[in-house]
Tab-separated table of C-alpha atoms in Angstrom:
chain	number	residue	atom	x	y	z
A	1	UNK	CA	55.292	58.267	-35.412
A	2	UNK	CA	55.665	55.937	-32.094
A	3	UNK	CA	53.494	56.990	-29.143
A	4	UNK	CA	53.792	55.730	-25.800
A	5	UNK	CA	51.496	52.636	-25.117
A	6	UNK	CA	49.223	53.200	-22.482
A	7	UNK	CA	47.958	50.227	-19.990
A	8	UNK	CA	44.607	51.227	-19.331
A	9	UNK	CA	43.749	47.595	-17.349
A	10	UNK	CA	46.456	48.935	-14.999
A	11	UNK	CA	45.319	52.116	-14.966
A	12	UNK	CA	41.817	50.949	-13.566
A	13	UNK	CA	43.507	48.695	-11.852
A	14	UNK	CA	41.878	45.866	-13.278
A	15	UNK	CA	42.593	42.269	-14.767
A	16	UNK	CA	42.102	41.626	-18.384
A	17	UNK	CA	39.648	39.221	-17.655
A	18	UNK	CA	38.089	42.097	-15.510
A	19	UNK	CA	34.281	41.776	-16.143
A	20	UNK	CA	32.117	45.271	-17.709
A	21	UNK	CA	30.701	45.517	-13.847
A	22	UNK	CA	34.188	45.253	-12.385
A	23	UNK	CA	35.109	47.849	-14.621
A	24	UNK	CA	32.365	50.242	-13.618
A	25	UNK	CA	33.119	49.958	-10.353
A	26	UNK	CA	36.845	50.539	-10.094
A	27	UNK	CA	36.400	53.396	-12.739
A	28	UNK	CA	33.357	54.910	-9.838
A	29	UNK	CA	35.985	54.255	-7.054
A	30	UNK	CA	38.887	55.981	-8.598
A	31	UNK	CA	36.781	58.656	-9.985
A	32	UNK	CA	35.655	59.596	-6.366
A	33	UNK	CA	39.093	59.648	-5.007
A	34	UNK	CA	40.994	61.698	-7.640
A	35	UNK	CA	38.029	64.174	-8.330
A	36	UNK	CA	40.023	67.501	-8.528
A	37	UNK	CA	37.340	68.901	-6.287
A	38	UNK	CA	38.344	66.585	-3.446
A	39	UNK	CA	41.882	67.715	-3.400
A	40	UNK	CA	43.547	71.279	-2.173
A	41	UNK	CA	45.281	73.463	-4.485
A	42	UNK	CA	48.666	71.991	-3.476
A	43	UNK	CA	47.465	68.617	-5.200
A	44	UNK	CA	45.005	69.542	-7.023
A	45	UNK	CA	47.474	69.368	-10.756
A	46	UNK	CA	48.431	65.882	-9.804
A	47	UNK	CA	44.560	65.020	-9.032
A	48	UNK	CA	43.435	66.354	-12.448
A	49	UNK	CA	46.188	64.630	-14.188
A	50	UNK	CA	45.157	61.555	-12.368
A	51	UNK	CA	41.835	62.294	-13.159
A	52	UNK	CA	42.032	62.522	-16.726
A	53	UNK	CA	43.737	58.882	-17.161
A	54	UNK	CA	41.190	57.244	-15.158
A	55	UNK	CA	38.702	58.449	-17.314
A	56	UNK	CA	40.442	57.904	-20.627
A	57	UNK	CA	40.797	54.380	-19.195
A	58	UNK	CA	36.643	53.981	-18.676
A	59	UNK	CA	36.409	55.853	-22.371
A	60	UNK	CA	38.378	52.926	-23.866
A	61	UNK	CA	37.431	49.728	-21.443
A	62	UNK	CA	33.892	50.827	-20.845
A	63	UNK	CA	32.955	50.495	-24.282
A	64	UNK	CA	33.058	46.725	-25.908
A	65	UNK	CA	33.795	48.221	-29.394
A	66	UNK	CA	36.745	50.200	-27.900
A	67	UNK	CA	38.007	47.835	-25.456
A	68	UNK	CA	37.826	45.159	-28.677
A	69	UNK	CA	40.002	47.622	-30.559
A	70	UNK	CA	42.103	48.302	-27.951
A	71	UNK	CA	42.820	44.479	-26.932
A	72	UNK	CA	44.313	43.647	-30.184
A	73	UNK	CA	46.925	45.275	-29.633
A	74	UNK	CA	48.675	42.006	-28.189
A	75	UNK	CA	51.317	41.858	-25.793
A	76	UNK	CA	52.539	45.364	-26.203
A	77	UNK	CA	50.518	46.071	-22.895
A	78	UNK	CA	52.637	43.970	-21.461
A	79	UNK	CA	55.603	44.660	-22.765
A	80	UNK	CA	54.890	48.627	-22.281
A	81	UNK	CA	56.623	49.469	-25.871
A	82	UNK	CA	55.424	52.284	-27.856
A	83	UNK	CA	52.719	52.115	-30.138
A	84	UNK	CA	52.886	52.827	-33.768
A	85	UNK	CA	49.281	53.497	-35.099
A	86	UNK	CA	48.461	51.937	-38.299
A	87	UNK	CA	47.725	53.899	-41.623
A	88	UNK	CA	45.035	56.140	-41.421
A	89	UNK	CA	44.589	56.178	-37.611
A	90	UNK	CA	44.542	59.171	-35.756
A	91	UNK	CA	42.205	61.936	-34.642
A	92	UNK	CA	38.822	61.812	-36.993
A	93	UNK	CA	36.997	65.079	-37.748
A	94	UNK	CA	33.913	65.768	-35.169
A	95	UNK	CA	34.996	62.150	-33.013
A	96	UNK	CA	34.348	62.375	-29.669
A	97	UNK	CA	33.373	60.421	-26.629
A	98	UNK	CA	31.183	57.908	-26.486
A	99	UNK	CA	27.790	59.074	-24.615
A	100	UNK	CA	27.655	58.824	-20.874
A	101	UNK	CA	31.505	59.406	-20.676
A	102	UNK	CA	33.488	62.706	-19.927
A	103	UNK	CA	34.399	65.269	-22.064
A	104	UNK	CA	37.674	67.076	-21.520
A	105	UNK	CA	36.936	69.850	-23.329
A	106	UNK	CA	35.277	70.726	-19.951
A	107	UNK	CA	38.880	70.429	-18.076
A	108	UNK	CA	40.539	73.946	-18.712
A	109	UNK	CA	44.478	72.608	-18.184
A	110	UNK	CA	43.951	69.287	-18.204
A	111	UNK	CA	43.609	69.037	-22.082
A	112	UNK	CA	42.683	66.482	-24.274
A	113	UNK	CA	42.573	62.948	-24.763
A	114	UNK	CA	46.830	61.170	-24.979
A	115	UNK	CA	48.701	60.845	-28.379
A	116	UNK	CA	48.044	56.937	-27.686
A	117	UNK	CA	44.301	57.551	-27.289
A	118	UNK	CA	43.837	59.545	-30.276
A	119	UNK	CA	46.326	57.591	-32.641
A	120	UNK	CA	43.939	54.729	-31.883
A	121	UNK	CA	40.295	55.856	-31.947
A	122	UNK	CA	41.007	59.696	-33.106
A	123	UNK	CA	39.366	62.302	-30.616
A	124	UNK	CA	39.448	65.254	-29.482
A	125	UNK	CA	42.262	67.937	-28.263
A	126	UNK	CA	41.542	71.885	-27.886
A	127	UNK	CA	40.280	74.670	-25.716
A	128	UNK	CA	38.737	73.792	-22.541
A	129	UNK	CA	35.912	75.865	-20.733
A	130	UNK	CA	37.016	75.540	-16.939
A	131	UNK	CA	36.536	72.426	-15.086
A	132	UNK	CA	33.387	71.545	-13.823
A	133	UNK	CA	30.867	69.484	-12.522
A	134	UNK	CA	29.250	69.073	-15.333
A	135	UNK	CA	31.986	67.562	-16.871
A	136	UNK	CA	29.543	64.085	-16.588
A	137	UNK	CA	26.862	63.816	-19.204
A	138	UNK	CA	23.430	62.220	-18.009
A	139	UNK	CA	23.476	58.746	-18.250
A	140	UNK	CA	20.484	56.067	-17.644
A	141	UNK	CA	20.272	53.871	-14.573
A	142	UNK	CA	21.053	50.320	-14.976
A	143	UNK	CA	17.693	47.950	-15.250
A	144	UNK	CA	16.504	45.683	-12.191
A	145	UNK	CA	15.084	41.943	-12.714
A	146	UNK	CA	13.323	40.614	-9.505
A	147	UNK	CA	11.050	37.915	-9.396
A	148	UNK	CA	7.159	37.182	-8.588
A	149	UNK	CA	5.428	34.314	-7.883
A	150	UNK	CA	1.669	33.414	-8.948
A	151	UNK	CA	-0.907	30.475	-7.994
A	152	UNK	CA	-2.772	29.157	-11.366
A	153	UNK	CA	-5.427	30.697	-9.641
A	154	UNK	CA	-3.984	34.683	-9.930
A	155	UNK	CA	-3.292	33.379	-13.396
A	156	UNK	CA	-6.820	32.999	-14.577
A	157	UNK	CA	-8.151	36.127	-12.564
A	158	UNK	CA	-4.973	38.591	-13.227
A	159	UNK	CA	-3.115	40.029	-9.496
A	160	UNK	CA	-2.219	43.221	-7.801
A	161	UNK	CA	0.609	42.287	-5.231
A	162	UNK	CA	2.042	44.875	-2.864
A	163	UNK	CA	5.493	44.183	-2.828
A	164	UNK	CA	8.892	45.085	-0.420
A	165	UNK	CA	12.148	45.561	-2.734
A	166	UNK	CA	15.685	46.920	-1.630
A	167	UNK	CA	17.643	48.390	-4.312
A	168	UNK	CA	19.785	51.280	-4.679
A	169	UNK	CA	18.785	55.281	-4.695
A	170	UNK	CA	20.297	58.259	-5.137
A	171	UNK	CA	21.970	59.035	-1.642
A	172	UNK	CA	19.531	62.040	0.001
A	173	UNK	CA	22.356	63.700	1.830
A	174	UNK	CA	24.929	64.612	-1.522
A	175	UNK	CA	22.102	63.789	-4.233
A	176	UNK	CA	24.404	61.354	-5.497
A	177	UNK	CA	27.379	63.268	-6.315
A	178	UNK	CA	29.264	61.475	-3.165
A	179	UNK	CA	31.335	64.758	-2.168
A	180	UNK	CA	30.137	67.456	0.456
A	181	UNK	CA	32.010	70.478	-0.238
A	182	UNK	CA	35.711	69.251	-0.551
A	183	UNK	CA	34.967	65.498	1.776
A	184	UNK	CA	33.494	62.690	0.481
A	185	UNK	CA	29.947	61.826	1.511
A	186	UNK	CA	29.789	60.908	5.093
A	187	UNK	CA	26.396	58.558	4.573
A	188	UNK	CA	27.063	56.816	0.755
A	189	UNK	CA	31.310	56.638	0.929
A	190	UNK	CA	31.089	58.391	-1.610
A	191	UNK	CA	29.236	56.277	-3.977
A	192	UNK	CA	26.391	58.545	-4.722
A	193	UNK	CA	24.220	55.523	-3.713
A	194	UNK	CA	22.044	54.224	-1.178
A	195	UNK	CA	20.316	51.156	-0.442
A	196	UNK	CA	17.081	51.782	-0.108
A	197	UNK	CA	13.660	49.675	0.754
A	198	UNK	CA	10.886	50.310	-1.245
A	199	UNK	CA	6.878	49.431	-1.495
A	200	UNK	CA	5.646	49.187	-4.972
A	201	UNK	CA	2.272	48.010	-6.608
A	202	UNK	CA	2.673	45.569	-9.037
A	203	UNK	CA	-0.312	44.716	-11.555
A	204	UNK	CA	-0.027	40.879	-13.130
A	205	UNK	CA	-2.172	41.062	-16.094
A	206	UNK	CA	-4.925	37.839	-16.279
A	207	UNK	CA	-3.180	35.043	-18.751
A	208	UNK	CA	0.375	35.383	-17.356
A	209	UNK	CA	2.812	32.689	-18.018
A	210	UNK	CA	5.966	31.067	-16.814
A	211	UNK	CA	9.228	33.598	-17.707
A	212	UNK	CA	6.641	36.373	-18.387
A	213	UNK	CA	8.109	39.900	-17.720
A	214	UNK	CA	5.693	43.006	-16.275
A	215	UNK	CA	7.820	46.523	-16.909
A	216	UNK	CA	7.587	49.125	-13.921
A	217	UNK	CA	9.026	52.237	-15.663
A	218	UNK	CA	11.409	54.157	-13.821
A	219	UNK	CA	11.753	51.525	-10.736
A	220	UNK	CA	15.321	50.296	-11.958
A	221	UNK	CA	18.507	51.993	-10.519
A	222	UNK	CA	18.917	55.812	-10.235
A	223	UNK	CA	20.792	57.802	-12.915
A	224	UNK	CA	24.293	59.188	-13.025
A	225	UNK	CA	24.708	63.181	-13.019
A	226	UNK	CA	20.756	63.684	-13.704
A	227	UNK	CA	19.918	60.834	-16.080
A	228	UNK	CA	16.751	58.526	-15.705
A	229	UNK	CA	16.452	55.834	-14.076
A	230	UNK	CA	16.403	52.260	-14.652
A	231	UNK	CA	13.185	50.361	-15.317
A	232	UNK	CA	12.363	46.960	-13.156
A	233	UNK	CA	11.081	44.338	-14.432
A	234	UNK	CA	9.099	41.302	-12.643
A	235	UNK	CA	9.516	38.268	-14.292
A	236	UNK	CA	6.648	35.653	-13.168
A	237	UNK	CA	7.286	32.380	-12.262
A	238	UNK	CA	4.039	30.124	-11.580
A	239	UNK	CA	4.000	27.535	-8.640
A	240	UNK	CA	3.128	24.101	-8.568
A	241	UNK	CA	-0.697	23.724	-8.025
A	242	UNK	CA	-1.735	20.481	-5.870
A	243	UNK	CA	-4.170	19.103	-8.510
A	244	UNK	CA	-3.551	20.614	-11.759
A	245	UNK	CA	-0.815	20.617	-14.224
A	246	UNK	CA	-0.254	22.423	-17.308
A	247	UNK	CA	0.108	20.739	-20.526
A	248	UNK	CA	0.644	21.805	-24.081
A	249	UNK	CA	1.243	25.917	-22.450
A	250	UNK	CA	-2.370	26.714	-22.482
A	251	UNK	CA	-4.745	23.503	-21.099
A	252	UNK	CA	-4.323	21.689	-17.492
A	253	UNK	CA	-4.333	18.334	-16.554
A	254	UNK	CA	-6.299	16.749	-13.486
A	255	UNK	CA	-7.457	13.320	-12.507
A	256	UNK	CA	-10.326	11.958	-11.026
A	257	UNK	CA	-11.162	8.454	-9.458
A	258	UNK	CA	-14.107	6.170	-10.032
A	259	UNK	CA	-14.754	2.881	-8.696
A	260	UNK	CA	-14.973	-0.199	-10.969
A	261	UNK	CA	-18.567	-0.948	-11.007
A	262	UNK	CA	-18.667	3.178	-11.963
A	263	UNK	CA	-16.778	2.686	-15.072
A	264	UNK	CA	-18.372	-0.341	-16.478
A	265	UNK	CA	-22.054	1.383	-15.789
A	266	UNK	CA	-20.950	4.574	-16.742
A	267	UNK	CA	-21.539	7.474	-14.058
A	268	UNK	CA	-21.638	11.241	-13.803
A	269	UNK	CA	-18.899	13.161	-11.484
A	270	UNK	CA	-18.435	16.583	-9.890
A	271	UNK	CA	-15.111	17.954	-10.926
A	272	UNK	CA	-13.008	20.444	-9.026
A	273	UNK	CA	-11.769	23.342	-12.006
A	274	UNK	CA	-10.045	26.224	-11.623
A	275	UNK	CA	-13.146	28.673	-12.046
A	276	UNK	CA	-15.086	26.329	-10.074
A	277	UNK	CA	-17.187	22.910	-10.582
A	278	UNK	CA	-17.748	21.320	-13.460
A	279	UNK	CA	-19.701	17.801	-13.827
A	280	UNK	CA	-18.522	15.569	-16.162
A	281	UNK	CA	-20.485	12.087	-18.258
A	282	UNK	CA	-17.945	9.154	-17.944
A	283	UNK	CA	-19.214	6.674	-20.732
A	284	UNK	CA	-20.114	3.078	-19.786
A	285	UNK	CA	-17.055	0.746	-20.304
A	286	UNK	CA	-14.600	3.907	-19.275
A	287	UNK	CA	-11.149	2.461	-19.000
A	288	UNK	CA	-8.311	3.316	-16.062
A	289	UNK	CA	-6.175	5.938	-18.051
A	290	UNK	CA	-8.499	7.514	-20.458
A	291	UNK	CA	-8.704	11.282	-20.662
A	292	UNK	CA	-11.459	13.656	-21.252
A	293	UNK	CA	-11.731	17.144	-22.399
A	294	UNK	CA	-13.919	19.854	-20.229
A	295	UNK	CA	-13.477	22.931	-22.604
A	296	UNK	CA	-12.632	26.317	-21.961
A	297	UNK	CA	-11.724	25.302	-18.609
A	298	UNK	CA	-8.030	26.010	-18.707
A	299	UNK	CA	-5.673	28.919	-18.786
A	300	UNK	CA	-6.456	32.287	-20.642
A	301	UNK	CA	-5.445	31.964	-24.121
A	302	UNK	CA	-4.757	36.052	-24.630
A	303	UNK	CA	-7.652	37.475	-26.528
A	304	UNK	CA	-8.435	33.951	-27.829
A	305	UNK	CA	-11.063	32.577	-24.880
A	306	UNK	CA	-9.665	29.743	-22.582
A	307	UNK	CA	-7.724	26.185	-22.925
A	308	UNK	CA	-9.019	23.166	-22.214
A	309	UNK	CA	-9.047	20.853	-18.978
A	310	UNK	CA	-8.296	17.261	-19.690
A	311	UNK	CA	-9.301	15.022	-16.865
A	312	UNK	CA	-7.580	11.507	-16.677
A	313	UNK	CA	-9.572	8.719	-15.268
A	314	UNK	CA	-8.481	6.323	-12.501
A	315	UNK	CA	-9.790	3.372	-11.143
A	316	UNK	CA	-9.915	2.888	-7.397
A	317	UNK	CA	-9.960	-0.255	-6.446
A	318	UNK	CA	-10.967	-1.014	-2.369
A	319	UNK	CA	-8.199	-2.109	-0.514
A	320	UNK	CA	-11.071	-4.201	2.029
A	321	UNK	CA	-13.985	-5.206	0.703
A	322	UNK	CA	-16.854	-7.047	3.188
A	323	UNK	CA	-17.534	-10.962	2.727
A	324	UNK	CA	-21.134	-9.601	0.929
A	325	UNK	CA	-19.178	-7.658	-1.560
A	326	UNK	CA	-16.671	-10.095	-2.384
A	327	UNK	CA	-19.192	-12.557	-2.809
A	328	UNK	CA	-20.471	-10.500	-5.563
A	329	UNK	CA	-17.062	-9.545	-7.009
A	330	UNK	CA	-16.232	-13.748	-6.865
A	331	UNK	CA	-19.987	-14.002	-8.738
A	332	UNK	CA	-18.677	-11.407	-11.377
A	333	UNK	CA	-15.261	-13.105	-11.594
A	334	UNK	CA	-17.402	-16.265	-12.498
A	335	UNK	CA	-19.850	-15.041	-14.774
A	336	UNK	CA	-16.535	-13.432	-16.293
A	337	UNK	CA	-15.066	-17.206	-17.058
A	338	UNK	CA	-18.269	-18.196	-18.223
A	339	UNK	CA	-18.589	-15.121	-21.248
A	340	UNK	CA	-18.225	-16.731	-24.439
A	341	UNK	CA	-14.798	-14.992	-26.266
């Protein structure tokens, strides 16, 4: 038997193309305005019927599975033509909405999901209880990504940052419900939400790494009709350090300069680290470019000790030199010559 195709997109008001946020948030906006308990009694029937598509709409296009099914249906949405369901379609014992959307078994005399809806994905028809507010099951708060940066220093000694975030909360004046009585919210528009600033402590353990993510339970966005919020996360991103870089995720790179007579004779030098100062032997006969290792002197391996810091050697060479010393370095160049190959 034919059914009457339903256009849910243009019920939403939506494109096709119309992203799972832009959904949500025509689905909110509409919900708000036709909310039966918005309306007088002389408009009330039209608001509930109005009501129920909208959220028949969100029960088909907010779920991928369900908005998957419902887009292969082809160009009968735009054609508006009936539907036939295929074999075996139609309602399936103990279906029902998907969680977080409505359930019009609440709605007494608005009834049950359309012939359309239920020749597609089965569902639901019967004996309502009276409408209510409750007709909204709990559902969680969406989950907020911010961002944190950290010196190599905080890396190797772990951080506690007090930090300033603005994000939305439940509006304080209708608890989020975005009605008053019979008028929508004066001080959210009826969203249900505010933006709100917020001062949180945020622990960075010791060993933290580029893309790293630190989980503040509960921090994310508020819940809808009494579900839990969100959680934030902080993911860490490390800054460039003036004399180190990191090499091979776990050991840091530095370089230190000797002059010429230093690495033929060999020398010792102080070197800057990130826990402090080290001193490190440079060989006689060191050449411009060579590395060496100073270990345990790099990042936190977790639970395994410490990298290694690899210092690269460089040569400086005097831009002036005074007639005495290159005297000498003219003896050297000669005695140089004179060295049997």
């Amino acid at each position: 038997m034919a059914v009457k195709f339903r256009d849910y997109y243009e019920v939403l008001g939506v494109p096709r193309t119309a992203s799972a946020e832009e959904i949500k948030k025509a689905y909110r906006k509409l919900a708000r305005k036709y909310h039966p308990d918005l309306h007088t009694s002389a408009g009330k029937a039209e608001a509930e019927g109005k009501f129920k598509e909208i959220n028949e709409a969100n029960e088909v296009l907010g779920d991928p599975k369900k908005r998957a099914k419902y887009d292969q249906l082809g160009p009968q949405w735009q054609e508006g033509m009936d539907f036939t369901p295929p074999p075996g379609g139609g309602p399936r014992p103990g279906a029902g909405p998907r969680e977080g959307a409505f359930d019009f078994e609440d709605f007494g005399g608005v009834g049950g999901f359309s012939d359309f809806f239920e020749s597609l994905f089965g569902g639901r028809a019967g004996g309502g209880r009276g409408f209510g507010r409750g007709a909204v099951r709990p559902r969680r708060g969406s989950d907020v990504e911010s961002e944190m940066e950290l010196t190599l220093e905080e890396v190797i000694q772990g951080a506690k940052r007090r930090v300033r975030l603005q994000g939305q909360a439940l509006c304080p004046v209708c608890n989020g419900r975005g009605i008053l009585g019979q008028q929508t919210c004066p001080r959210c528009g009826g969203t249900g939400r505010v933006l709100q600033e917020r001062e949180l402590t945020v622990n960075i353990p010791l060993g933290a790494r580029e893309g790293d993510r630190v989980r503040l339970a509960g921090q994310g966005e508020p819940g809808e009709e009494g579900g839990p919020p969100g959680d934030l996360f902080i993911r860490v991103r490390l800054l460039p350090h003036p004399r180190f870089n990191i090499v091979n995720e776990n050991d840091l790179e530095t370089e230190v300069e000797v002059m010429p007579w230093e690495a033929v004779l060999g020398t010792e030098v102080r070197i800057q680290t990130l826990g402090g100062e080290g001193v490190l032997k440079i060989p006689p006969g060191s050449r411009g470019g060579q590395r060496f290792r100073l270990r345990g002197k790099g990042l936190p391996i977790r639970g395994k000790g410490r990298g290694d810091l690899y210092v690269r050697l460089k040569i400086n060479v005097p831009p002036q030199v005074t007639p005495e010393e290159r005297h000498l370095y003219e003896e050297l160049a000669r005695l140089a010559k004179e060295k049997p190959r």
